[in-house]
């Protein structure tokens, strides 16, 4: 995807999206007069996804990537910011309208064990969204559609009356993908959809995501912590660190020539499955700091190898650096 | 030829479950030299953890049963040892680090008191000596201000710090052999990198041998000298790190290496291993991998292939090797 594509190509646009959770603490801390703390899970992020593209969102645990997914689907209400789907303000929608719009945005979760109801058969699981959105008129039509969905994800008629526990992790993830596809969505958000799978199965599911994208012209927001998975699946990548996007850009460029010190460090820390490559090492100091009442300035302060005085005072903006890339760093 | 520290010979471990009999480890043989880091890789359910736990005799019996084989540690079969001898071995020679430090450490005692306890029980130190040694150990594993942190509880530590505490605990008895079972799997990559570095510096400093269990091929590519690949209870390939990554022989190892996405190249589609791992309660006859194997022949469905030495020290269990 090149940066000069027309603007009406944009399916989803997120601007200055923020989610702060207020931590009130327990009774004792209240009695002691301690003030409530603010956990800045997502702190003013902006990005867009073009139609048919895959945006990979990568970062370590607690960086806010899952919260971002939940905000876009309005499973969590944002503190502030804008989310526009096809130029419409998603946050202004009524509950009824939102219900309708949910059809356009579907989620696939990490854990296929807890995201499928153990008491329902695959037929019931896959037909429920069809019923809710009134997409089928008769039982025959419904069954036809469910069979079609199973076929898309590599399962068959023999699976239709079984329960989730009869399937392996990879097969369950196929069912979760079929459920997401059932309502013909435009955008599919995968929240770590392959993290719980073994490598040989992970490759099957990653291929399935790609096949389905080509067949149905789907747009993906793909969230993962595994950098090689993100590299494989994404057209463009956004790197998050403690509630902020620190770098975005086309996958090739970002992985071959990372610009932000955090992106660089992340890539050097990945052990490559090639003994000739340099061993993984950490170029940052210390550990991830907390998103609770973070100090002013760059979030990487105190860990960064290229930090200067201004980093502790001013929060760097995400600025364009050419080639469709954006970086938030004072010391490029 | 140096003396191996650990020799596993034809180990078979079964579990007698209500649903049937499950052979978790089937005829596994391997040996680990002094100072060697051995990587045991495989996907979930392949038997790598059961193999490692058998070394420590941590298999619950029943329902488990070590049906066959020998595990010789420093020349003595651990399977013949009494419980008291085993306790001594676990306390002083072999240590283990688990994936989940949260469940391996006791939440209601401070980490200091747990390590001090271990030192007093296993090495017979007095309270003061044990406390000093504990602080020293926490320092070695990189816990900042250990004099203060000695009083902290597990929940007060981050995932990476917990794993450091686990390592301090493992080091407490000066083990000669460390079993690390997916020690970095639950950690973020940046923290994983620091823990891997720490483990490497520890084995150098304490001249330990290490068995490293993981499903992450990237980790074994850097952390290990020799590698064993397991699939559905069998050890299917065994060789040096370079042999496994440069010249893999078993179709499963080849498939596994092909199926991982790479950081340096982008392909439109990956090459997965088709099909699913077999049901271990009703495994297929012959080679367990044959239903998923591109090269499967008639014999693969009938006979379990034996390990064959392809090159000195490089073994693979596949009927293809018999043909050439």
XYZ file of C-alpha atoms in Angstrom:
656
model
C 0.000 0.000 0.000
C 1.536 3.351 -0.873
C 1.028 6.517 1.044
C -0.379 8.487 -1.873
C -3.513 6.341 -2.225
C -6.746 8.363 -2.191
C -8.180 9.195 1.195
C -11.536 7.542 0.532
C -9.611 4.297 0.575
C -9.425 4.522 4.316
C -11.681 2.080 6.108
C -10.876 2.900 9.691
C -9.345 6.002 11.116
C -8.420 6.444 14.756
C -7.465 9.847 16.056
C -6.016 10.728 19.412
C -7.717 7.726 20.971
C -7.322 7.598 24.728
C -8.421 5.231 27.437
C -7.573 6.028 31.024
C -8.660 3.706 33.784
C -9.062 5.343 37.177
C -7.722 3.125 39.953
C -9.520 4.008 43.153
C -7.538 1.717 45.386
C -8.935 -0.137 48.390
C -10.657 1.185 51.470
C -7.413 1.549 53.409
C -5.714 3.678 50.815
C -8.851 5.838 50.638
C -8.887 6.252 54.415
C -5.236 7.124 54.282
C -6.216 9.920 51.927
C -4.333 8.565 48.930
C -5.421 9.993 45.608
C -6.852 7.797 42.888
C -4.290 6.817 40.262
C -4.711 6.869 36.507
C -3.697 3.924 34.376
C -3.087 5.272 30.901
C -3.731 2.089 28.924
C -4.044 3.876 25.595
C -2.793 7.433 25.545
C -3.567 9.407 22.420
C -2.901 7.059 19.534
C -3.711 7.809 15.908
C -3.597 5.462 12.949
C -5.591 4.445 9.912
C -6.219 1.243 8.019
C -6.859 1.199 4.284
C -9.314 -1.141 2.673
C -7.819 -4.541 1.953
C -4.714 -3.868 3.978
C -3.306 -5.577 7.058
C -2.096 -3.359 9.839
C 0.006 -5.205 12.380
C -0.069 -3.847 15.918
C 2.867 -5.100 17.926
C 4.116 -4.496 21.440
C 4.820 -6.223 24.733
C 2.266 -7.205 27.364
C 0.500 -4.252 28.886
C 1.305 -1.830 26.057
C -2.370 -1.301 25.260
C -2.800 -3.292 22.072
C -5.741 -5.374 23.295
C -7.391 -2.306 24.808
C -7.092 -0.686 21.384
C -8.964 -3.629 19.834
C -11.678 -3.369 22.453
C -12.010 0.382 21.942
C -12.472 0.018 18.199
C -15.251 -2.505 18.729
C -16.657 -0.335 21.540
C -16.459 -3.202 24.004
C -14.725 -0.567 26.115
C -15.730 3.089 25.845
C -12.835 5.470 25.203
C -12.000 8.398 27.473
C -11.543 10.639 24.460
C -10.631 10.549 20.799
C -12.266 9.660 17.538
C -12.885 6.434 15.685
C -14.188 6.769 12.133
C -15.404 3.815 10.137
C -15.821 4.724 6.461
C -15.894 8.397 7.479
C -18.666 7.902 10.013
C -18.091 8.700 13.669
C -18.341 5.348 15.402
C -18.537 6.863 18.856
C -21.634 8.905 17.985
C -23.645 5.804 17.070
C -26.644 4.795 19.173
C -26.679 1.325 20.725
C -28.981 0.078 17.939
C -26.832 1.511 15.188
C -23.712 0.158 16.881
C -25.294 -3.294 16.978
C -25.669 -3.070 13.219
C -22.177 -1.748 12.709
C -20.651 -4.580 14.753
C -21.362 -6.700 11.716
C -18.686 -4.721 9.898
C -16.043 -5.216 12.575
C -15.444 -8.703 13.912
C -12.990 -9.973 16.486
C -11.006 -13.193 16.732
C -9.593 -13.710 20.214
C -6.413 -15.327 21.451
C -7.860 -18.149 23.458
C -10.085 -20.432 21.396
C -10.913 -22.311 24.595
C -12.740 -19.494 26.328
C -14.130 -17.726 23.265
C -16.430 -20.583 22.215
C -19.411 -21.596 24.352
C -18.748 -25.182 25.500
C -22.468 -26.018 25.647
C -23.249 -25.128 22.038
C -22.614 -27.184 18.947
C -20.663 -25.708 16.064
C -23.971 -25.324 14.183
C -25.364 -23.236 17.047
C -22.186 -21.201 17.460
C -21.990 -20.322 13.788
C -25.699 -19.713 13.224
C -26.159 -17.338 16.146
C -24.636 -14.285 14.417
C -26.702 -15.082 11.307
C -29.877 -15.006 13.415
C -28.960 -11.866 15.326
C -28.282 -9.918 12.168
C -31.182 -11.474 10.265
C -28.989 -12.769 7.474
C -30.903 -15.983 6.833
C -34.607 -16.682 6.380
C -34.976 -20.403 6.827
C -33.357 -23.273 8.634
C -32.229 -24.777 5.345
C -30.575 -21.538 4.330
C -28.905 -21.268 7.715
C -27.468 -24.757 7.494
C -26.259 -24.118 3.974
C -24.490 -20.972 5.130
C -22.901 -22.694 8.130
C -21.607 -25.469 5.872
C -20.219 -22.869 3.511
C -18.453 -21.118 6.392
C -16.972 -24.393 7.608
C -15.702 -25.070 4.121
C -13.978 -21.678 3.972
C -11.963 -22.496 7.063
C -11.112 -26.050 6.093
C -13.688 -27.921 8.165
C -16.561 -30.067 6.928
C -20.094 -31.357 7.462
C -18.795 -33.996 9.894
C -17.915 -31.207 12.348
C -21.252 -29.416 12.364
C -22.918 -31.169 15.313
C -19.853 -31.426 17.509
C -18.981 -29.397 20.586
C -15.879 -27.196 21.005
C -14.144 -29.634 23.366
C -13.944 -32.167 20.555
C -11.595 -29.907 18.626
C -7.919 -29.071 18.925
C -6.733 -25.503 19.488
C -6.065 -24.907 15.797
C -9.473 -26.232 14.764
C -11.180 -24.070 17.383
C -9.429 -21.047 16.006
C -10.786 -22.023 12.576
C -14.282 -22.049 14.088
C -13.726 -18.640 15.678
C -12.613 -17.316 12.281
C -15.682 -18.845 10.602
C -17.865 -17.112 13.195
C -16.180 -13.782 12.480
C -16.739 -14.271 8.743
C -20.377 -15.297 9.117
C -21.647 -11.708 8.994
C -19.510 -10.646 6.025
C -17.394 -8.134 7.939
C -15.188 -5.511 6.344
C -12.673 -5.399 9.152
C -11.472 -8.393 11.121
C -9.486 -7.699 14.263
C -7.302 -10.576 15.365
C -6.217 -10.146 18.978
C -3.241 -12.517 19.249
C -5.140 -15.120 17.203
C -2.161 -17.443 16.722
C -0.279 -16.972 19.998
C -1.731 -20.027 21.698
C -0.978 -22.359 18.788
C 1.955 -24.636 18.062
C 4.199 -23.495 15.217
C 3.075 -26.065 12.654
C -0.573 -25.166 13.332
C 0.201 -21.453 13.571
C 1.457 -21.550 9.981
C -1.811 -23.162 8.845
C -3.905 -20.454 10.525
C -1.714 -17.623 9.214
C -2.151 -19.020 5.715
C -5.899 -19.243 6.288
C -6.015 -15.568 7.288
C -4.226 -14.667 4.076
C -6.382 -16.880 1.826
C -9.568 -15.445 3.296
C -8.276 -11.917 2.906
C -7.653 -12.511 -0.789
C -10.964 -14.247 -1.320
C -13.201 -11.797 0.548
C -11.175 -8.616 0.238
C -10.926 -8.343 4.020
C -9.118 -5.693 5.993
C -7.186 -6.841 9.046
C -6.007 -5.289 12.242
C -3.657 -8.003 13.432
C -2.441 -7.775 17.002
C 0.468 -9.912 18.158
C 3.531 -9.809 20.344
C 5.485 -12.137 18.051
C 7.478 -9.970 15.672
C 8.027 -12.631 13.031
C 4.272 -13.265 12.867
C 3.656 -9.521 12.467
C 6.347 -9.317 9.813
C 4.762 -12.146 7.905
C 1.145 -11.012 7.929
C 1.335 -7.203 7.836
C 1.474 -4.625 5.054
C 2.063 -1.877 7.558
C 3.078 -2.100 11.204
C 2.476 0.057 14.277
C 4.702 -0.475 17.309
C 3.213 0.341 20.719
C 4.979 1.024 23.984
C 3.085 1.844 27.202
C -0.032 3.293 25.612
C 1.702 5.135 22.764
C 2.468 4.340 19.157
C 6.195 4.937 18.799
C 6.654 3.975 15.162
C 4.545 3.090 12.142
C 5.467 2.286 8.588
C 5.432 -0.301 5.808
C 6.450 -3.702 7.223
C 9.484 -4.134 4.946
C 10.977 -0.793 5.812
C 10.229 -0.953 9.497
C 11.792 -4.383 9.914
C 14.840 -3.799 7.739
C 15.595 -0.339 9.045
C 13.874 0.352 12.365
C 14.129 4.009 13.416
C 12.759 4.261 16.940
C 15.115 3.052 19.697
C 12.336 0.842 21.074
C 11.666 -0.821 17.698
C 15.389 -1.372 17.303
C 15.646 -2.941 20.739
C 12.622 -5.132 20.154
C 14.091 -6.527 16.938
C 17.480 -7.191 18.513
C 15.814 -9.077 21.357
C 14.086 -11.620 19.104
C 15.969 -14.900 18.864
C 16.083 -15.716 15.163
C 15.741 -19.411 14.341
C 19.121 -19.317 12.664
C 22.259 -20.092 14.673
C 24.354 -17.830 12.433
C 22.392 -14.732 13.365
C 23.599 -12.756 16.380
C 22.162 -14.004 19.670
C 19.279 -12.021 21.177
C 20.288 -9.167 23.431
C 18.600 -6.313 25.209
C 19.828 -2.826 24.373
C 17.456 -1.113 26.805
C 18.102 -0.589 30.473
C 15.824 -1.970 33.165
C 12.302 -3.233 32.713
C 9.082 -1.861 31.243
C 7.893 0.967 33.449
C 4.304 1.293 34.562
C 1.432 2.957 32.692
C 0.092 4.164 36.071
C 0.607 7.938 36.359
C 3.588 7.957 33.989
C 5.983 10.897 34.323
C 5.995 13.575 31.604
C 8.180 13.077 28.559
C 8.914 10.037 26.458
C 7.781 6.711 27.904
C 11.110 5.126 27.075
C 12.937 7.595 29.332
C 15.349 5.936 31.713
C 15.742 2.908 29.423
C 16.702 4.532 26.156
C 20.300 4.388 24.875
C 20.045 7.701 22.959
C 18.130 9.758 25.491
C 18.795 13.482 25.967
C 17.510 16.143 28.348
C 14.399 17.026 26.351
C 13.164 13.392 26.452
C 12.292 13.700 30.124
C 10.374 16.922 29.589
C 8.477 16.768 26.311
C 6.507 13.851 25.009
C 7.654 13.326 21.392
C 4.962 13.595 18.705
C 4.558 10.963 16.032
C 5.969 12.790 13.002
C 6.262 11.791 9.376
C 9.774 10.965 8.225
C 9.045 10.058 4.596
C 8.358 6.697 2.894
C 5.020 6.518 4.692
C 6.813 6.185 8.019
C 6.106 7.958 11.288
C 8.336 7.998 14.355
C 7.936 9.521 17.811
C 11.486 10.295 18.952
C 13.417 13.479 19.697
C 16.753 11.998 18.668
C 16.443 10.587 15.180
C 35.332 -39.532 24.957
C 34.251 -37.528 28.017
C 31.888 -39.131 30.484
C 28.253 -38.078 29.995
C 26.597 -36.441 33.013
C 23.209 -37.720 32.084
C 22.276 -40.725 30.014
C 18.699 -41.576 29.199
C 18.273 -45.009 27.729
C 15.131 -46.282 26.065
C 12.860 -44.317 28.419
C 9.170 -45.134 28.180
C 6.625 -43.349 30.349
C 2.969 -44.289 30.362
C -0.064 -42.803 32.025
C -2.964 -45.064 32.918
C -5.925 -42.758 32.512
C -9.647 -43.413 32.746
C -9.918 -42.696 29.045
C -7.217 -45.214 28.225
C -3.500 -45.725 28.222
C -1.332 -42.868 27.077
C 2.299 -43.349 26.170
C 3.790 -39.915 26.730
C 7.413 -40.859 26.127
C 8.298 -43.842 23.974
C 11.804 -45.265 23.789
C 13.736 -42.019 24.161
C 17.527 -42.280 24.419
C 19.917 -39.377 24.704
C 23.035 -38.370 26.564
C 24.316 -35.042 27.811
C 28.004 -34.300 28.361
C 29.441 -32.226 31.143
C 29.063 -28.515 30.413
C 26.719 -29.124 27.516
C 23.470 -27.281 26.876
C 20.972 -29.651 25.378
C 17.807 -28.315 23.790
C 14.718 -30.502 23.727
C 12.198 -29.084 21.265
C 8.768 -30.172 20.204
C 5.182 -29.015 20.170
C 2.693 -29.324 23.018
C 2.116 -32.903 24.065
C 5.235 -34.235 22.374
C 6.607 -35.550 25.664
C 9.453 -33.138 26.332
C 8.252 -32.057 29.773
C 7.499 -35.636 30.834
C 11.021 -36.633 29.764
C 12.500 -33.847 31.875
C 10.331 -34.571 34.870
C 11.277 -38.247 34.727
C 14.895 -37.220 35.344
C 13.786 -35.642 38.626
C 11.326 -38.483 39.221
C 8.528 -35.958 39.387
C 6.053 -38.091 37.466
C 2.975 -38.764 39.604
C 2.797 -42.528 40.101
C -0.012 -43.589 39.654
C -1.416 -42.717 37.113
C 2.058 -42.459 35.624
C 4.478 -45.324 35.244
C 8.039 -45.392 34.049
C 7.488 -48.534 32.069
C 10.938 -49.050 30.715
C 14.420 -47.648 30.493
C 17.154 -46.181 32.625
C 18.152 -42.656 33.538
C 21.778 -42.561 34.632
C 22.964 -39.416 36.337
C 26.701 -39.429 36.981
C 26.651 -43.153 36.331
C 23.872 -44.060 38.771
C 20.371 -44.994 37.721
C 17.994 -42.492 39.340
C 15.134 -44.936 38.872
C 16.761 -47.278 41.436
C 17.199 -44.613 44.083
C 15.191 -44.474 47.276
C 13.026 -41.443 48.014
C 15.583 -40.138 50.500
C 18.385 -40.432 47.957
C 16.198 -38.683 45.387
C 15.590 -35.784 47.778
C 19.298 -35.378 48.213
C 19.857 -35.480 44.466
C 17.152 -32.873 43.846
C 18.458 -30.678 46.610
C 22.127 -30.785 45.759
C 22.854 -31.921 42.231
C 19.920 -31.292 39.924
C 17.777 -28.163 39.942
C 14.742 -27.294 37.896
C 13.234 -24.036 36.636
C 9.633 -23.994 35.488
C 7.620 -21.933 33.042
C 5.316 -20.495 35.681
C 7.352 -19.041 38.541
C 4.138 -17.811 40.116
C 2.960 -21.351 40.729
C 6.408 -22.728 41.513
C 7.046 -20.307 44.373
C 4.979 -20.168 47.538
C 2.856 -16.996 47.643
C 2.570 -16.817 51.435
C 6.279 -16.858 52.287
C 8.739 -14.149 51.361
C 11.124 -15.196 48.618
C 14.006 -14.804 51.048
C 12.584 -17.228 53.539
C 12.007 -19.796 50.790
C 15.568 -19.618 49.526
C 16.965 -19.571 53.078
C 14.861 -22.630 53.883
C 16.261 -24.458 50.891
C 19.821 -23.548 51.859
C 19.371 -24.680 55.468
C 17.687 -27.942 54.538
C 19.886 -28.929 51.629
C 23.252 -27.576 52.647
C 22.858 -27.504 56.436
C 23.739 -23.809 56.746
C 22.850 -21.806 59.833
C 20.449 -18.912 59.635
C 23.052 -16.180 59.250
C 25.085 -18.010 56.604
C 21.954 -18.852 54.664
C 20.786 -15.254 54.729
C 24.114 -13.989 53.434
C 24.216 -16.641 50.738
C 20.637 -15.790 49.743
C 21.492 -12.108 49.259
C 24.528 -13.116 47.239
C 22.407 -15.377 45.020
C 19.825 -12.669 44.396
C 22.669 -10.371 43.463
C 24.041 -12.930 40.992
C 20.710 -13.213 39.197
C 20.417 -9.438 38.956
C 17.768 -8.522 41.514
C 18.378 -4.886 42.492
C 18.896 -4.114 46.209
C 18.622 -7.761 47.338
C 18.887 -6.884 51.068
C 15.485 -5.262 50.781
C 13.917 -7.574 48.210
C 14.639 -10.593 50.403
C 11.498 -9.682 52.348
C 9.296 -9.347 49.263
C 6.635 -11.820 48.175
C 6.266 -13.361 44.716
C 3.333 -11.146 43.727
C 5.488 -8.060 44.216
C 7.787 -9.102 41.370
C 7.302 -8.790 37.613
C 7.397 -11.890 35.411
C 11.060 -11.468 34.525
C 12.054 -10.813 38.146
C 10.119 -13.885 39.287
C 12.064 -15.994 36.830
C 15.263 -14.511 38.272
C 14.126 -15.534 41.748
C 13.460 -19.045 40.415
C 16.979 -19.147 39.042
C 18.412 -17.967 42.368
C 16.472 -20.741 44.073
C 17.767 -23.277 41.543
C 21.336 -22.075 42.052
C 21.062 -22.174 45.825
C 22.368 -25.719 46.103
C 25.237 -25.367 43.591
C 23.700 -27.837 41.167
C 25.771 -29.472 38.486
C 22.730 -30.004 36.329
C 19.874 -27.624 35.549
C 16.576 -28.512 33.924
C 14.873 -25.459 32.458
C 11.330 -26.189 31.313
C 10.140 -23.378 29.030
C 11.746 -20.783 31.318
C 11.117 -17.868 28.959
C 7.838 -18.847 27.315
C 5.628 -16.631 29.460
C 7.936 -13.626 29.083
C 8.067 -10.745 26.644
C 10.919 -10.835 24.108
C 12.969 -8.099 25.731
C 12.768 -9.866 29.091
C 13.378 -13.222 27.450
C 16.625 -11.832 26.042
C 17.861 -10.858 29.503
C 16.901 -14.200 31.058
C 18.645 -16.106 28.255
C 21.763 -14.043 28.820
C 21.546 -14.723 32.541
C 21.176 -18.483 32.064
C 24.150 -18.494 29.729
C 26.348 -16.592 32.170
C 25.216 -18.879 34.988
C 26.147 -22.095 33.240
C 29.547 -20.662 32.458
C 30.120 -19.420 35.972
C 28.926 -22.552 37.740
C 30.085 -25.089 35.101
C 26.625 -26.562 34.856
C 25.097 -28.801 32.252
C 21.664 -27.755 31.117
C 18.662 -29.346 29.518
C 16.574 -26.615 27.944
C 13.005 -27.469 27.031
C 11.198 -25.159 24.666
C 8.926 -25.009 21.674
C 10.686 -21.876 20.442
C 13.176 -22.734 17.701
C 14.687 -19.261 17.913
C 15.629 -19.848 21.533
C 17.324 -23.216 20.911
C 19.181 -21.815 17.908
C 21.093 -19.556 20.278
C 20.979 -21.155 23.698
C 21.912 -24.775 22.913
C 24.860 -26.886 21.741
C 22.930 -30.019 20.834
C 19.277 -30.453 20.041
C 16.758 -33.260 20.253
C 13.473 -32.954 18.377
C 10.446 -34.767 19.780
C 7.199 -35.583 18.055
C 4.284 -37.448 19.646
C 6.337 -39.252 22.351
C 9.276 -40.165 20.085
C 12.645 -38.533 19.764
C 12.820 -38.169 15.991
C 16.079 -36.327 15.438
C 19.204 -35.655 17.426
C 22.224 -33.630 16.431
C 24.324 -30.536 16.964
C 22.688 -27.153 16.632
C 24.228 -26.637 13.198
C 23.186 -30.079 11.938
C 19.581 -29.531 13.014
C 19.312 -26.052 11.511
C 21.575 -26.468 8.434
C 21.010 -30.069 7.519
C 17.789 -31.345 9.097
C 17.060 -34.950 8.123
C 13.715 -35.915 9.601
C 10.642 -34.736 7.636
C 9.141 -33.362 10.850
C 12.193 -31.246 11.673
C 12.248 -29.994 8.079
C 8.526 -29.211 8.256
C 8.901 -27.431 11.565
C 11.714 -25.234 10.267
C 9.758 -24.416 7.129
C 6.622 -23.467 8.996
C 8.039 -20.641 11.115
C 7.688 -17.100 9.818
C 11.059 -15.359 9.463
C 12.086 -11.889 10.453
C 14.321 -11.248 7.458
C 12.119 -12.396 4.602
C 8.457 -12.119 3.793
C 6.650 -14.796 1.830
C 3.038 -14.658 0.795
C 2.286 -18.055 2.267
C 4.079 -20.133 4.864
C 4.712 -23.837 4.396
C 2.861 -25.474 7.267
C 2.850 -29.138 8.196
C -0.599 -30.195 7.056
C -2.973 -32.090 9.310
C -3.127 -32.314 13.074
C -1.045 -33.944 15.774
C -2.341 -37.470 16.343
C -4.551 -38.327 19.285
C -2.117 -39.762 21.807
C -4.761 -42.082 23.245
C -5.191 -43.736 19.841
C -1.893 -43.111 18.091
C -1.408 -44.389 14.544
C 0.632 -47.562 14.059
C 4.191 -47.239 12.818
C 5.745 -43.804 12.587
C 3.575 -41.332 14.510
C 4.285 -38.658 11.935
C 3.292 -40.650 8.839
C -0.292 -39.291 8.556
C 1.160 -35.780 8.127
C 4.288 -36.712 6.204
C 4.732 -35.925 2.496
C 7.118 -38.841 2.064
C 5.034 -41.515 3.797
C 5.462 -45.023 2.382
C 3.739 -48.344 3.139
C 6.278 -49.306 5.751
C 5.710 -46.055 7.699
C 2.233 -47.181 8.698
C 3.505 -50.547 9.938
C 6.863 -50.151 11.611
C 8.223 -47.603 14.025
C 11.456 -46.323 12.465
C 14.596 -46.690 14.569
C 17.181 -43.978 15.137
C 19.857 -44.152 12.456
C 23.214 -42.407 12.574
C 23.320 -40.227 9.444
C 26.649 -38.624 10.287
C 28.751 -39.073 13.448
C 26.533 -37.867 16.279
C 23.606 -36.946 14.011
C 20.661 -39.329 14.377
C 17.261 -39.397 12.697
C 14.402 -41.876 12.935
C 12.824 -42.156 9.496
C 12.327 -45.049 7.058
C 13.589 -42.828 4.246
C 17.104 -43.209 5.555
C 16.928 -47.004 5.169
C 16.357 -46.706 1.447
C 19.442 -44.761 0.546
